[in-house]
XYZ file of C-alpha atoms in Angstrom:
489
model
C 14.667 25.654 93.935
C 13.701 23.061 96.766
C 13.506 19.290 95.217
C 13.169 15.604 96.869
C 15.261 13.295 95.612
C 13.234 11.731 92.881
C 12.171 15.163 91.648
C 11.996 15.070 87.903
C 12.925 18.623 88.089
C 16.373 18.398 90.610
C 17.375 15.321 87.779
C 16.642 18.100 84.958
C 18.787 20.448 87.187
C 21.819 17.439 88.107
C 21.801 16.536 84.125
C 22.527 20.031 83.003
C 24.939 21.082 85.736
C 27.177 17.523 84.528
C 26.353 19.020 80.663
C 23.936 16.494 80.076
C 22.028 18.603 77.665
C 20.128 16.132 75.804
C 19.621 14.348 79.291
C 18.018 17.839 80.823
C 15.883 18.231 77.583
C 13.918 15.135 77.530
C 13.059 15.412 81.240
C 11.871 19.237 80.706
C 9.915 18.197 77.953
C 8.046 15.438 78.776
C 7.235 17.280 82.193
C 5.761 20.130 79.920
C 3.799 17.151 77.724
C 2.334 16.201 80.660
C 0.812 18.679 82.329
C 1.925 17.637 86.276
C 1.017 19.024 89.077
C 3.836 21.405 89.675
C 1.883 24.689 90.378
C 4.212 27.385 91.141
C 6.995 24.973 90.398
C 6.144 25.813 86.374
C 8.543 28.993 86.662
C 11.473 26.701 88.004
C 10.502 24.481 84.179
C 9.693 27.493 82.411
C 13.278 29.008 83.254
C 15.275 25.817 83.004
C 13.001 25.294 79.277
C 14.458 28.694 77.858
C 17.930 28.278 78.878
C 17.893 24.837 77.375
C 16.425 26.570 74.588
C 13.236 24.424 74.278
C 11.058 27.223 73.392
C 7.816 25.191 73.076
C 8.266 23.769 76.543
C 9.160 27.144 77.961
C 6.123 28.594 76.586
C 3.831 26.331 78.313
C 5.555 26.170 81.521
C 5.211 29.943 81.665
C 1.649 29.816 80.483
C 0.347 27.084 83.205
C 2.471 29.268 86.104
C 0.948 32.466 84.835
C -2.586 30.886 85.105
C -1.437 29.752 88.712
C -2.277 33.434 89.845
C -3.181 35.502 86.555
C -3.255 39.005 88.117
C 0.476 38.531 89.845
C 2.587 41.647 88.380
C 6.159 39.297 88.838
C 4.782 36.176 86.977
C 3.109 38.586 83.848
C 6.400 40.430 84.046
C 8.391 36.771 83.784
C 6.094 36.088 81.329
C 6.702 38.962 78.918
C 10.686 39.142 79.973
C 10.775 35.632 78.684
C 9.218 36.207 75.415
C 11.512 38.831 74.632
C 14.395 36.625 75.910
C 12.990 34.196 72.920
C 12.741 36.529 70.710
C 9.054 36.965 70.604
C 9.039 40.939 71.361
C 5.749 41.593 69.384
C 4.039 39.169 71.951
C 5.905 40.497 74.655
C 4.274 43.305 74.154
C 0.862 42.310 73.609
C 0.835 40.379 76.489
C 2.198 42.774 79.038
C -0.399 45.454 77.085
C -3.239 43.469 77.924
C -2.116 43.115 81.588
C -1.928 46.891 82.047
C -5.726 47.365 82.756
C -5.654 44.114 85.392
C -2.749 44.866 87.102
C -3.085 45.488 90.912
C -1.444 49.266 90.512
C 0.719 51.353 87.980
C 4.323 49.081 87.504
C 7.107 51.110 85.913
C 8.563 47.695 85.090
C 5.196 46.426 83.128
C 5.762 50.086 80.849
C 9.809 49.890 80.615
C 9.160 45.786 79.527
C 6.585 47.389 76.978
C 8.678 50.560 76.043
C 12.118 48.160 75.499
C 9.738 46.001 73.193
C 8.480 48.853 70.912
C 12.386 50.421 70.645
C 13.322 46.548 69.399
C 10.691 46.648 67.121
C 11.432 50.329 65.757
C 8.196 51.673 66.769
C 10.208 55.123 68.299
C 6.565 57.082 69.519
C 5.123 54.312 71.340
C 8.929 53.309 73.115
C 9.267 56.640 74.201
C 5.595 57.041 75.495
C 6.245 53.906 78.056
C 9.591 54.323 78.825
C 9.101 58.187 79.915
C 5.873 56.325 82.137
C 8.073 53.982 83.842
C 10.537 56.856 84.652
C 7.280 58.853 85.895
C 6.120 55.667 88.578
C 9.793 54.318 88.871
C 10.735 53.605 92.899
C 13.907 51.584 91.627
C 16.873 54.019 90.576
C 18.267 51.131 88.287
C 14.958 51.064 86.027
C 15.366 54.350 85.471
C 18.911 54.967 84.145
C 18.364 52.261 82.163
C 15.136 53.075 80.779
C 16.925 56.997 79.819
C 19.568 54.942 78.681
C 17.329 53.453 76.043
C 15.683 57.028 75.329
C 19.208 58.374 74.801
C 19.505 55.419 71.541
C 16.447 56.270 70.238
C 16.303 60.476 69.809
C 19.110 63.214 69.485
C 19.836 65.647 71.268
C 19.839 69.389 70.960
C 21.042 72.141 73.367
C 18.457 73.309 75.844
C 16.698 69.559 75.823
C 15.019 69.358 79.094
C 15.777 65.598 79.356
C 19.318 66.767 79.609
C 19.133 68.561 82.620
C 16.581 65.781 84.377
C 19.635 63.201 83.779
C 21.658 65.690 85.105
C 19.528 66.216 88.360
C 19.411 62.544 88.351
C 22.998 61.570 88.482
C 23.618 63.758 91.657
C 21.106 61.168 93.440
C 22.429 57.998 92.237
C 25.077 55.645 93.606
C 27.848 54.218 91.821
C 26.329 50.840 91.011
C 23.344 52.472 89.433
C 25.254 55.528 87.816
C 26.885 53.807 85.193
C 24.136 53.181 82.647
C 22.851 56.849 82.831
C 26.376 58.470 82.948
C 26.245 56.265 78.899
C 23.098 57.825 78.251
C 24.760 61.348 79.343
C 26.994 60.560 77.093
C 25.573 59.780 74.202
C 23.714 63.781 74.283
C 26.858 65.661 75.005
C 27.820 63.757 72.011
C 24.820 64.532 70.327
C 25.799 68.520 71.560
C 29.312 68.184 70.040
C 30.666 68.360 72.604
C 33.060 66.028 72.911
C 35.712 66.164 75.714
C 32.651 66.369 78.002
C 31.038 63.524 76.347
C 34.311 61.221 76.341
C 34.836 61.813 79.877
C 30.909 61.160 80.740
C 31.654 57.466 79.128
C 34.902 57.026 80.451
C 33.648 57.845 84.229
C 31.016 55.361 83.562
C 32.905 52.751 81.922
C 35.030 52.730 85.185
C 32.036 52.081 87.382
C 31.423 49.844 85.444
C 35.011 48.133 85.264
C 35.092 48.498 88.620
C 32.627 45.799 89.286
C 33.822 43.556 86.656
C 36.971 43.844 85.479
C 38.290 42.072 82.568
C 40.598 39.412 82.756
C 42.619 40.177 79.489
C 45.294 37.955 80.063
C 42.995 34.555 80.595
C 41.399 35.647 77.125
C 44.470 35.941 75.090
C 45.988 32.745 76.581
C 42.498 31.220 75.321
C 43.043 32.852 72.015
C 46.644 31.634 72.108
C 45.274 28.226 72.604
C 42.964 27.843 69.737
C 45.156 29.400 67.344
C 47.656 26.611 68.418
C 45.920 24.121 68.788
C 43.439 24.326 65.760
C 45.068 23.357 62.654
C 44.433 21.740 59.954
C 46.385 18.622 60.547
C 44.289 18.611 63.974
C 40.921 19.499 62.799
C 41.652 17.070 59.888
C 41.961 13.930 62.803
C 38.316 15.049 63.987
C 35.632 12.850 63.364
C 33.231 13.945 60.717
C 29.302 14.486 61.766
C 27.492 13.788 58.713
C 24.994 16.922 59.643
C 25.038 18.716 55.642
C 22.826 21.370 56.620
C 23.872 25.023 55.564
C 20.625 26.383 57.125
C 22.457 28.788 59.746
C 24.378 31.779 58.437
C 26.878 32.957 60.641
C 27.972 36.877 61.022
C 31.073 37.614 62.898
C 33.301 40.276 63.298
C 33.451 42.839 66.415
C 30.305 44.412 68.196
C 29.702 47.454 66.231
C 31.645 46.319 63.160
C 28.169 46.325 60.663
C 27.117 42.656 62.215
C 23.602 43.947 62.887
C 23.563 45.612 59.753
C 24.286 42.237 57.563
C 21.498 40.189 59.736
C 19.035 43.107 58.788
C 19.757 42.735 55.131
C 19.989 38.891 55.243
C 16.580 38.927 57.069
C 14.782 41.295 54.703
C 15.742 38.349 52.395
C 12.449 35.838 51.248
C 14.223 33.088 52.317
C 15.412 33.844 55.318
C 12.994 33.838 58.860
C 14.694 35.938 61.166
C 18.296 35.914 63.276
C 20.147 37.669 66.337
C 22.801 36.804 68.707
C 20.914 33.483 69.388
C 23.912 31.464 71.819
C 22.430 28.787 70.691
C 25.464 26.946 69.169
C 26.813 26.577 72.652
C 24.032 25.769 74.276
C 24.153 22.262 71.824
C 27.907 21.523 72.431
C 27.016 21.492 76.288
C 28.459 18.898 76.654
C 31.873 19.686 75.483
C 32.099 21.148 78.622
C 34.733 23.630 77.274
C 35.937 24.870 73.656
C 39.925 25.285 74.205
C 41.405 22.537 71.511
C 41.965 20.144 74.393
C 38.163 20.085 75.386
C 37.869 18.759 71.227
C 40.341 16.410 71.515
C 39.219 14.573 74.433
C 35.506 14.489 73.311
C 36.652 13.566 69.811
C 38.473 10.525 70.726
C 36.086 9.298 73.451
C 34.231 5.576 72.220
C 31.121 7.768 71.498
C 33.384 10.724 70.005
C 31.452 10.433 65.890
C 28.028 9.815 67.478
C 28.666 12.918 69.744
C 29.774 15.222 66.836
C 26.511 14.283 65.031
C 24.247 14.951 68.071
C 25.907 18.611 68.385
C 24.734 19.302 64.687
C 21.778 17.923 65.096
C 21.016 19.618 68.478
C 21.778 22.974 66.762
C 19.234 22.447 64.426
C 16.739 20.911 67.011
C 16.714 24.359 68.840
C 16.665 26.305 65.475
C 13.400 24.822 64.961
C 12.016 25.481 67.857
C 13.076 29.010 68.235
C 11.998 29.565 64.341
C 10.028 27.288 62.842
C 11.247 23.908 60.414
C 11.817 26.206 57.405
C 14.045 29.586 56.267
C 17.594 30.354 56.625
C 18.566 31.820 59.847
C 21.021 34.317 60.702
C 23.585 33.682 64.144
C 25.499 36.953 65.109
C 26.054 35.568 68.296
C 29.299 37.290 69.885
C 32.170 35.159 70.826
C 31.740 32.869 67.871
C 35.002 33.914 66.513
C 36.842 31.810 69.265
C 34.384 28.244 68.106
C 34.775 29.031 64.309
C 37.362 25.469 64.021
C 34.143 23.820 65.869
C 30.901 25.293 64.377
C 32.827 24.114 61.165
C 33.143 21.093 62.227
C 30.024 20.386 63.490
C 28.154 21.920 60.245
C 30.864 21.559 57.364
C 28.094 23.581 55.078
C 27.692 26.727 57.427
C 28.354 30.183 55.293
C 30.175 32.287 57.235
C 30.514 36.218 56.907
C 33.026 38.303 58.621
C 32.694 42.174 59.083
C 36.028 44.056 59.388
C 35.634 47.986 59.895
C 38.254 51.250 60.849
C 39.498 50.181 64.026
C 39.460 53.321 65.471
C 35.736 53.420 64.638
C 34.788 50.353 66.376
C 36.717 51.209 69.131
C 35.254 54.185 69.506
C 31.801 53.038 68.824
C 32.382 50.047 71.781
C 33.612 52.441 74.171
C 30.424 54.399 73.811
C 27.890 51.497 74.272
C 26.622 50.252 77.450
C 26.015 46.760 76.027
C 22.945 45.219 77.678
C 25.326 41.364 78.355
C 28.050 43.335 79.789
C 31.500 42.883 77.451
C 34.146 43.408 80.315
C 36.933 44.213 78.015
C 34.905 47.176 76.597
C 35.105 49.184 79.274
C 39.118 50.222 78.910
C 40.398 51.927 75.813
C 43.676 49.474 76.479
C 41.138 46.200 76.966
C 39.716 47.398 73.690
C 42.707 47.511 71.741
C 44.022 44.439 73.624
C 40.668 42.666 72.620
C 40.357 44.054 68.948
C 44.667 42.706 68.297
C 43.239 38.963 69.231
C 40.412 39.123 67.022
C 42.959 40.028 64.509
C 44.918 36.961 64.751
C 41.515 34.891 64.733
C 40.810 36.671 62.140
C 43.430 35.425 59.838
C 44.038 32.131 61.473
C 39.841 31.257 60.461
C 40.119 33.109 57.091
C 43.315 31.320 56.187
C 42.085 27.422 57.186
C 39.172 28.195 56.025
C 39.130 30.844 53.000
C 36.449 29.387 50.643
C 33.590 29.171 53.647
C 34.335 32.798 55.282
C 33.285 35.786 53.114
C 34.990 39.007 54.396
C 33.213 42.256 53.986
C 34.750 45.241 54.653
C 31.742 48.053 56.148
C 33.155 50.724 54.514
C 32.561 49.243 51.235
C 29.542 48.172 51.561
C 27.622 51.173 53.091
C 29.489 53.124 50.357
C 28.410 51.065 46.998
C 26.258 48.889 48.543
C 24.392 46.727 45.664
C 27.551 44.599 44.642
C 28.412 43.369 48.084
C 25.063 42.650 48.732
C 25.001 40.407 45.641
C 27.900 38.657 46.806
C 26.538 37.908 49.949
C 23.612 36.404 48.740
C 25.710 34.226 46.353
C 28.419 32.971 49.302
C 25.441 32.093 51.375
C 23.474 30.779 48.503
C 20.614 32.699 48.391
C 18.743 33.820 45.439
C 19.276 37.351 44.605
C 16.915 39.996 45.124
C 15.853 43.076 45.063
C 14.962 46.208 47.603
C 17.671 44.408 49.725
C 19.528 47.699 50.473
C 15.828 49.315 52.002
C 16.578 46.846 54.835
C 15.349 49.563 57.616
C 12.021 48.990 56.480
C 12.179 45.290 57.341
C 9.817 44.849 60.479
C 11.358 42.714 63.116
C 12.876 43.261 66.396
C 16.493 43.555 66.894
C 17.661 43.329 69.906
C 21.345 45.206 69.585
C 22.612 48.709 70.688
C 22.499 49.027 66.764
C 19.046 48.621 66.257
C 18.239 52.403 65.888
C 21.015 52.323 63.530
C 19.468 49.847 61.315
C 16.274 51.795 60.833
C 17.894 54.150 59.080
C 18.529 54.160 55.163
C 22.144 52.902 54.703
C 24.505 55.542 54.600
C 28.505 56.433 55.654
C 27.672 58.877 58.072
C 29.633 56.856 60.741
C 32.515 56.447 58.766
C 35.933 58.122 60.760
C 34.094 59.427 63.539
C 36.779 58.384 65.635
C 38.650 61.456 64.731
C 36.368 63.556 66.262
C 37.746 61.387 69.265
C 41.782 61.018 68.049
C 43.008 62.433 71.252
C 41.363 60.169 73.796
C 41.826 57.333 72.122
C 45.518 57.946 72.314
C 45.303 54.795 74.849
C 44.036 52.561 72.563
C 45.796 53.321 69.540
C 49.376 52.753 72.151
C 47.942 49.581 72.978
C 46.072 48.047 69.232
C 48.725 50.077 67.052
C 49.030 53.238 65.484
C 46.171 55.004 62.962
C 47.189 55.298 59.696
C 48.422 59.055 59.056
């Protein structure tokens, strides 16, 4: 971005890099209101709008630098990319749809965009029918392993399956920077084959490309863990001020990625009285200016001159961006990940937040982690001994949450519920205070997008087919188990 000095924009820009939120906001969305001459300069809003998470501002900065040049492939594919990023897939895909016929020439971007859209939504024919199109016109070996990588979540595979050998042909081709999404989708069909010391060593040789890149700094995380567990306690959360924000709107899920989070949003969200939810980072997006979350960061905002006012304007921020993301009404589900490190201050900052925690086999989730090539990138699941390093601190947080706050976290264990499903579905729905009822547990018929590496899991009538699948796996995940602690015999 190039800005003069008195550039409404560079101030936007200078307000959120010193965690002026608030500060950022108003400037973004009074440009929007006014409808400036910024011409191409509406991206530069339009991206600043959705990180702020001023939806209505982003939409309209998008929209005026669309109309800038309407038949511009990058802008229509910013356009779409951000509606997704929103969490408006349907109109994602409507819009980039209608662009198809205007576009200067085929785009296997424009069809993967469309394709990724459809496999949110659920809609398997129509995903696979774009996503095997933007293989077809792909020039960019990166679009395509990840567009086979989202094939490979959406069918299974049996012996003989041609797209097997085209991966196969592919990988030969591909460097290491660009192999380690497809050597997942590999993967995931010599899984689907049975065969699994191929498949296992198919992930592992592409969760070290992956590694390899971006390792994970395990040590900085558990001194961070270390820190909150020591520094959070009731005495100390006790001297915080109070923010007077009473709303219980939000619903939080935590618990580890593939632990049956996606799976409680989906039945929460079939719910009447509940719009929609995801892993919305919108939480920290409102405590920008904390500036940090380790118990010092607290402390010194808490006890500033402004330290009550501030706590209120976090709440009240949250709810702001709720609203504009889904509307002034419904109960909203947050699965964000990482919220089990900012439990002490989402508490604080919303006293009447619900919380839910999944716990599930550990062997399972580790295995299931290992196996997914998650679309954010989650460093520490891409080492068996990072896993079960990982796994042992959300343990402790675990217990340190549950036990300073046991009457606001619900704990559901998966097993239980995918095996009698109707009573912890009740209680759910009474810890968050919902009304019961009924048809809950036909959740996979719920349209909406979900935007997980579980969302063709969700689609699917609950069941406990994925219950100790990890000892298909018990031998190579001899690493983890050294490092989290034994299985049980």
């Amino acid at each position: 971005m190039n800005f003069s000095a008195a550039d409404p924009l560079a101030q936007a820009v200078r307000r959120l890099s010193a965690n002026d939120r608030a500060g950022a906001a108003a400037i973004i969305v009074k440009l929007a209101e006014q409808d400036g001459h910024l011409d191409d300069r509406w991206g530069d809003v339009a991206k600043l709008a959705a990180t702020l998470g001023e939806v209505s501002a982003a939409r309209t900065a998008m929209r005026r630098y669309v109309a800038m040049q309407p038949y511009d492939t990058e802008r229509r594919l910013a356009y779409g990319a951000m509606l997704a990023q929103l969490g408006h897939v349907a109109g994602a895909i409507k819009a980039t749809e209608a662009f198809l016929p205007n576009a200067p020439r085929p785009d296997a971007r424009l069809h993967h965009l469309i394709g990724t859209g459809y496999a949110q939504l659920g809609q398997t024919e129509s995903a696979l029918e774009h996503l095997r199109m933007a293989i077809a016109l792909s020039e960019q070996p990166e679009l395509t392993a990840v567009s086979w990588l989202t094939i490979a979540d959406l069918k299974r595979f049996e012996a003989g399956d041609a797209d097997i050998a085209a991966m196969e042909s592919l990988a030969t081709d591909l460097g290491d920077q660009t192999l380690s999404a497809l050597l997942y989708a590999l993967g995931k069909a010599y899984n689907d084959l049975g065969d699994t010391d191929r498949a296992f060593e198919t992930y592992a040789r592409g969760a070290r490309l992956a590694r390899a890149r971006a390792p994970h700094d395990a040590a900085g995380s558990r001194r961070f863990v270390d820190e909150v567990i020591a520094g959070f306690t009731a005495d100390a959360l006790a001297k915080l001020p109070a923010t007077g924000v009473d709303s219980d709107r939000a619903i939080f899920v935590l618990g580890m990625p593939r632990s049956g989070t996606t799976l409680v949003e989906q039945i929460l969200a079939s719910h009447a009285d509940v719009v929609d939810g995801g892993e919305l980072n919108l939480f920290r997006v409102a405590t920008t200016e904390l500036g940090g979350y380790a118990p010092a960061d607290i402390t010194r905002m808490a006890f500033r001159p402004d330290g009550a006012e501030a706590w209120a304007r976090f709440g009240a921020a949250y709810l702001h961006l709720l609203n504009e993301r889904f509307g002034p009404t419904g109960r909203v589900v947050d699965k964000t990940l990482n919220h089990t490190r900012f439990v002490g201050v989402i508490h604080q900052v919303l006293p009447n937040a619900r919380f839910i925690w999944m716990r599930r086999s550990p062997g399972d989730v580790a295995l299931s982690c290992f196996r997914s090539h998650f679309a954010g990138g989650l460093a520490w699941s891409w080492s068996l001994e990072d896993i079960g390093r990982h796994m042992a601190d959300e343990d402790r947080l675990y217990e340190h949450w549950s036990q300073l706050f046991p009457d606001a976290i619900l704990t559901v264990p998966y097993e239980e519920l995918v095996a009698d499903p109707q009573p912890w579905i009740a209680r759910i729905l009474e810890h968050c205070g919902l009304p019961f009822q009924e048809g809950l547990d036909a959740f996979h018929q719920t349209e909406r997008a979900v935007i997980t590496t579980s969302a063709s899991q969700v689609r699917q009538p609950i069941n406990t087919r994925a219950i100790d699948q990890w000892k298909r796996y018990e031998k190579h995940l001899a690493p983890f188990f050294a490092t989290y602690g034994q299985p049980p015999p």
